[in-house]
CSV table of C-alpha atoms in Angstrom, one decimal:
chain,number,residue,atom,x,y,z
A,7,MET,CA,0.1,-0.2,-0.1
A,8,LYS,CA,1.3,3.4,-0.9
A,9,ILE,CA,0.6,6.2,0.9
A,10,GLU,CA,1.3,9.5,-0.4
A,11,HIS,CA,1.0,13.3,2.1
A,12,PHE,CA,-0.9,16.4,-0.2
A,13,GLU,CA,0.1,19.3,0.5
A,14,ILE,CA,-3.1,20.1,3.3
A,15,GLN,CA,-1.7,18.0,6.1
A,16,GLY,CA,-3.9,15.1,7.4
A,17,LEU,CA,-4.5,14.8,3.5
A,18,PHE,CA,-3.1,11.1,1.9
A,19,LEU,CA,-3.9,9.5,-1.4
A,20,ILE,CA,-3.9,5.7,-0.7
A,21,SER,CA,-2.7,3.3,-3.6
A,22,PRO,CA,-3.5,-0.2,-2.3
A,23,ARG,CA,-2.0,-2.7,-4.3
A,24,ARG,CA,-3.6,-4.6,-6.7
A,25,PHE,CA,-2.9,-8.1,-8.2
A,26,GLY,CA,-4.6,-9.2,-10.7
A,27,ASP,CA,-4.8,-12.3,-13.7
A,28,GLU,CA,-7.3,-13.2,-16.3
A,29,ARG,CA,-10.5,-13.8,-13.9
A,30,GLY,CA,-10.1,-9.8,-12.3
A,31,PHE,CA,-7.9,-8.3,-9.1
A,32,PHE,CA,-7.3,-8.6,-5.4
A,33,GLU,CA,-6.8,-5.3,-2.8
A,34,GLU,CA,-6.5,-4.9,0.9
A,35,THR,CA,-8.6,-1.3,0.6
A,36,TRP,CA,-8.1,-0.8,4.4
A,37,SER,CA,-5.3,-2.2,6.8
A,38,ARG,CA,-5.2,-0.8,10.4
A,39,ARG,CA,-1.6,-2.7,11.3
A,40,VAL,CA,-0.1,-1.3,7.2
A,41,LEU,CA,-1.5,3.0,8.1
A,42,SER,CA,-0.6,2.6,11.6
A,43,ALA,CA,2.7,2.0,10.6
A,44,ALA,CA,2.8,5.7,8.7
A,45,GLY,CA,1.5,6.8,11.7
A,46,ILE,CA,-2.4,7.0,11.3
A,47,ASP,CA,-4.2,6.3,13.1
A,48,LEU,CA,-8.2,5.7,12.5
A,49,ASP,CA,-11.3,3.4,13.8
A,50,PHE,CA,-13.7,2.9,11.2
A,51,VAL,CA,-17.7,3.0,12.5
A,52,GLN,CA,-19.6,2.8,9.4
A,53,ASP,CA,-19.5,1.7,5.8
A,54,ASN,CA,-21.9,4.4,2.9
A,55,HIS,CA,-22.3,3.4,-0.6
A,56,SER,CA,-24.1,6.0,-2.9
A,57,LEU,CA,-25.1,5.3,-6.1
A,58,SER,CA,-24.7,8.5,-8.1
A,59,ARG,CA,-26.6,7.5,-12.2
A,60,GLN,CA,-25.9,10.9,-14.5
A,61,VAL,CA,-22.2,12.2,-14.8
A,62,GLY,CA,-22.2,15.5,-13.1
A,63,THR,CA,-23.5,15.2,-10.1
A,64,ILE,CA,-22.1,16.2,-7.2
A,65,ARG,CA,-22.8,15.8,-3.9
A,66,GLY,CA,-21.0,17.6,-1.5
A,67,LEU,CA,-19.2,19.4,0.5
A,68,HIS,CA,-20.4,17.7,3.3
A,69,PHE,CA,-18.8,17.6,6.3
A,70,GLN,CA,-20.3,16.5,10.6
A,71,THR,CA,-19.8,18.3,13.1
A,72,PRO,CA,-18.2,17.1,16.4
A,73,PRO,CA,-19.3,15.4,18.7
A,74,HIS,CA,-19.3,13.2,15.8
A,75,ALA,CA,-17.5,14.3,13.3
A,76,GLN,CA,-15.8,12.0,10.9
A,77,ALA,CA,-12.8,11.1,9.0
A,78,LYS,CA,-13.2,9.4,5.6
A,79,LEU,CA,-11.8,6.7,3.3
A,80,VAL,CA,-13.1,7.3,0.2
A,81,ARG,CA,-13.3,4.6,-2.9
A,82,CYS,CA,-15.2,3.7,-5.8
A,83,GLY,CA,-16.8,0.9,-7.2
A,84,ARG,CA,-17.6,1.0,-10.5
A,85,GLY,CA,-17.2,4.5,-12.5
A,86,ARG,CA,-15.4,7.2,-12.5
A,87,LEU,CA,-15.0,10.2,-9.3
A,88,PHE,CA,-13.2,13.1,-9.2
A,89,ASP,CA,-13.1,13.3,-4.7
A,90,VAL,CA,-12.5,16.8,-3.1
A,91,ALA,CA,-11.4,17.7,0.5
A,92,VAL,CA,-12.0,21.2,1.7
A,93,ASP,CA,-9.8,22.3,4.9
A,94,LEU,CA,-12.2,24.0,7.7
A,95,ARG,CA,-9.9,23.5,9.8
A,96,LYS,CA,-9.1,27.0,12.1
A,97,GLY,CA,-6.3,28.1,12.3
A,98,SER,CA,-4.7,25.7,9.2
A,99,PRO,CA,-2.5,27.3,7.1
A,100,THR,CA,-4.4,26.0,4.6
A,101,TYR,CA,-7.9,26.9,6.4
A,102,GLY,CA,-10.8,26.7,3.3
A,103,LYS,CA,-8.1,25.5,0.6
A,104,TRP,CA,-9.1,22.4,-1.4
A,105,ALA,CA,-7.5,19.0,-3.1
A,106,GLY,CA,-8.4,16.4,-4.9
A,107,ALA,CA,-7.9,13.8,-7.0
A,108,GLU,CA,-9.9,11.3,-9.4
A,109,LEU,CA,-10.6,7.9,-7.9
A,110,SER,CA,-12.0,5.3,-10.4
A,111,ALA,CA,-12.2,1.8,-10.0
A,112,GLU,CA,-10.3,1.3,-12.5
A,113,ASN,CA,-7.4,2.5,-10.7
A,114,GLY,CA,-8.3,1.4,-7.7
A,115,LEU,CA,-7.0,4.3,-5.7
A,116,GLN,CA,-8.0,6.8,-2.3
A,117,LEU,CA,-8.7,9.4,-0.8
A,118,LEU,CA,-8.5,9.6,3.6
A,119,ILE,CA,-9.7,13.0,4.7
A,120,PRO,CA,-9.6,13.6,7.9
A,121,ALA,CA,-12.6,15.2,10.4
A,122,GLY,CA,-12.3,18.7,10.0
A,123,PHE,CA,-12.2,18.8,6.3
A,124,ALA,CA,-15.8,19.1,4.0
A,125,HIS,CA,-15.7,16.1,2.1
A,126,GLY,CA,-17.7,16.1,-2.6
A,127,PHE,CA,-17.0,14.2,-5.3
A,128,VAL,CA,-18.2,14.6,-9.1
A,129,THR,CA,-19.5,12.0,-11.0
A,130,ARG,CA,-16.5,11.7,-14.6
A,131,GLU,CA,-19.0,8.3,-15.4
A,132,PRO,CA,-22.9,7.9,-15.7
A,133,ASP,CA,-24.0,5.0,-12.9
A,134,THR,CA,-20.7,5.6,-10.7
A,135,GLU,CA,-20.8,4.4,-7.2
A,136,ILE,CA,-19.0,5.5,-3.7
A,137,VAL,CA,-17.9,3.7,-0.8
A,138,TYR,CA,-16.6,4.7,2.0
A,139,LYS,CA,-15.9,4.1,6.0
A,140,CYS,CA,-16.8,6.6,8.6
A,141,SER,CA,-15.0,6.8,11.8
A,142,ASP,CA,-18.2,8.4,13.7
A,143,TYR,CA,-21.3,7.7,13.2
A,144,TYR,CA,-23.8,9.6,10.9
A,145,ALA,CA,-25.6,12.1,13.9
A,146,PRO,CA,-28.2,14.1,12.0
A,147,GLU,CA,-27.8,16.9,14.3
A,148,CYS,CA,-23.9,17.0,13.1
A,149,ASP,CA,-25.3,17.6,9.2
A,150,GLY,CA,-23.1,20.5,7.7
A,151,GLY,CA,-22.1,21.5,4.0
A,152,ILE,CA,-20.2,24.1,2.4
A,153,ARG,CA,-22.0,25.3,-1.7
A,154,TRP,CA,-19.8,23.2,-3.5
A,155,ASN,CA,-19.1,26.6,-6.1
A,156,ASP,CA,-18.3,29.0,-3.1
A,157,PRO,CA,-16.4,31.3,-4.7
A,158,ASP,CA,-13.8,31.9,-1.9
A,159,ILE,CA,-13.0,28.2,-1.8
A,160,GLY,CA,-12.8,28.3,-6.2
A,161,VAL,CA,-13.7,24.8,-6.7
A,162,ASP,CA,-12.6,22.6,-10.3
A,163,TRP,CA,-15.6,20.4,-10.7
A,164,GLY,CA,-14.0,19.7,-14.6
A,165,ILE,CA,-17.7,19.7,-15.7
A,166,SER,CA,-19.7,22.4,-18.3
A,167,GLY,CA,-23.1,22.4,-18.0
A,168,ALA,CA,-25.1,22.7,-15.2
A,169,PRO,CA,-24.7,19.8,-13.0
A,170,VAL,CA,-27.2,17.3,-11.0
A,171,LEU,CA,-27.4,18.8,-7.1
A,172,SER,CA,-29.6,18.3,-4.3
A,173,ASP,CA,-31.9,20.9,-2.9
A,174,LYS,CA,-29.2,20.8,-0.1
A,175,ASP,CA,-26.4,21.1,-1.9
A,176,ALA,CA,-27.2,23.9,-4.4
A,177,LYS,CA,-28.9,26.0,-1.3
A,178,ALA,CA,-26.0,25.1,1.0
A,179,PRO,CA,-24.0,27.9,3.3
A,180,PHE,CA,-20.8,29.8,1.6
A,181,LEU,CA,-17.7,29.2,4.0
A,182,LYS,CA,-18.2,33.3,4.6
A,183,ASP,CA,-21.2,32.4,6.3
A,184,PHE,CA,-19.8,29.2,8.4
A,185,ASP,CA,-18.6,29.8,11.6
A,186,SER,CA,-15.8,26.7,12.1
A,187,PRO,CA,-15.7,24.0,15.2
A,188,PHE,CA,-12.9,22.2,14.3
A,189,ALA,CA,-9.6,23.4,14.9
A,190,TRP,CA,-6.2,23.0,13.4
A,191,GLU,CA,-3.8,21.0,16.1
A,192,GLY,CA,-1.0,20.2,13.2
A,193,ARG,CA,2.5,22.1,12.4
A,194,GLU,CA,3.9,23.6,9.9
């Protein structure tokens, strides 16, 4: 398993080793031992699986606030998507900055997103499935979001035309109107 750092502290791109032959492939997508050896110590308690039928579907930018903030390990089970994380940790030198990666069933890449980040994605192929682990259970009272097209964040979703959105995502608040409950605990 290869683990790469982004410029944003705490955000990682993980490349599981894939073993393939004429039947298909096998890969280990999560190993507490491997990630712990790399200094990543997470306990996942819930798995989620989502299907987006149309190309250009945007889901996000979502997060859960404390006391139920979630870290996520995200991968694409079918199709192709562009996955995005936005730093919401007050005091972070990268507050409001985003990073993203193309995840597909073919490339097997995963994005490890720590608590204190908003998460979203856009589909690049029809019938795209996203599968992700969460470090805390879903808590509706802690559910939050930031507007997908917030100009202060400037995510380049790589789409032309109008995206497919939920009403909730289309009306989410902007970052400038969000009082983040997340604190940066890192160092430069």
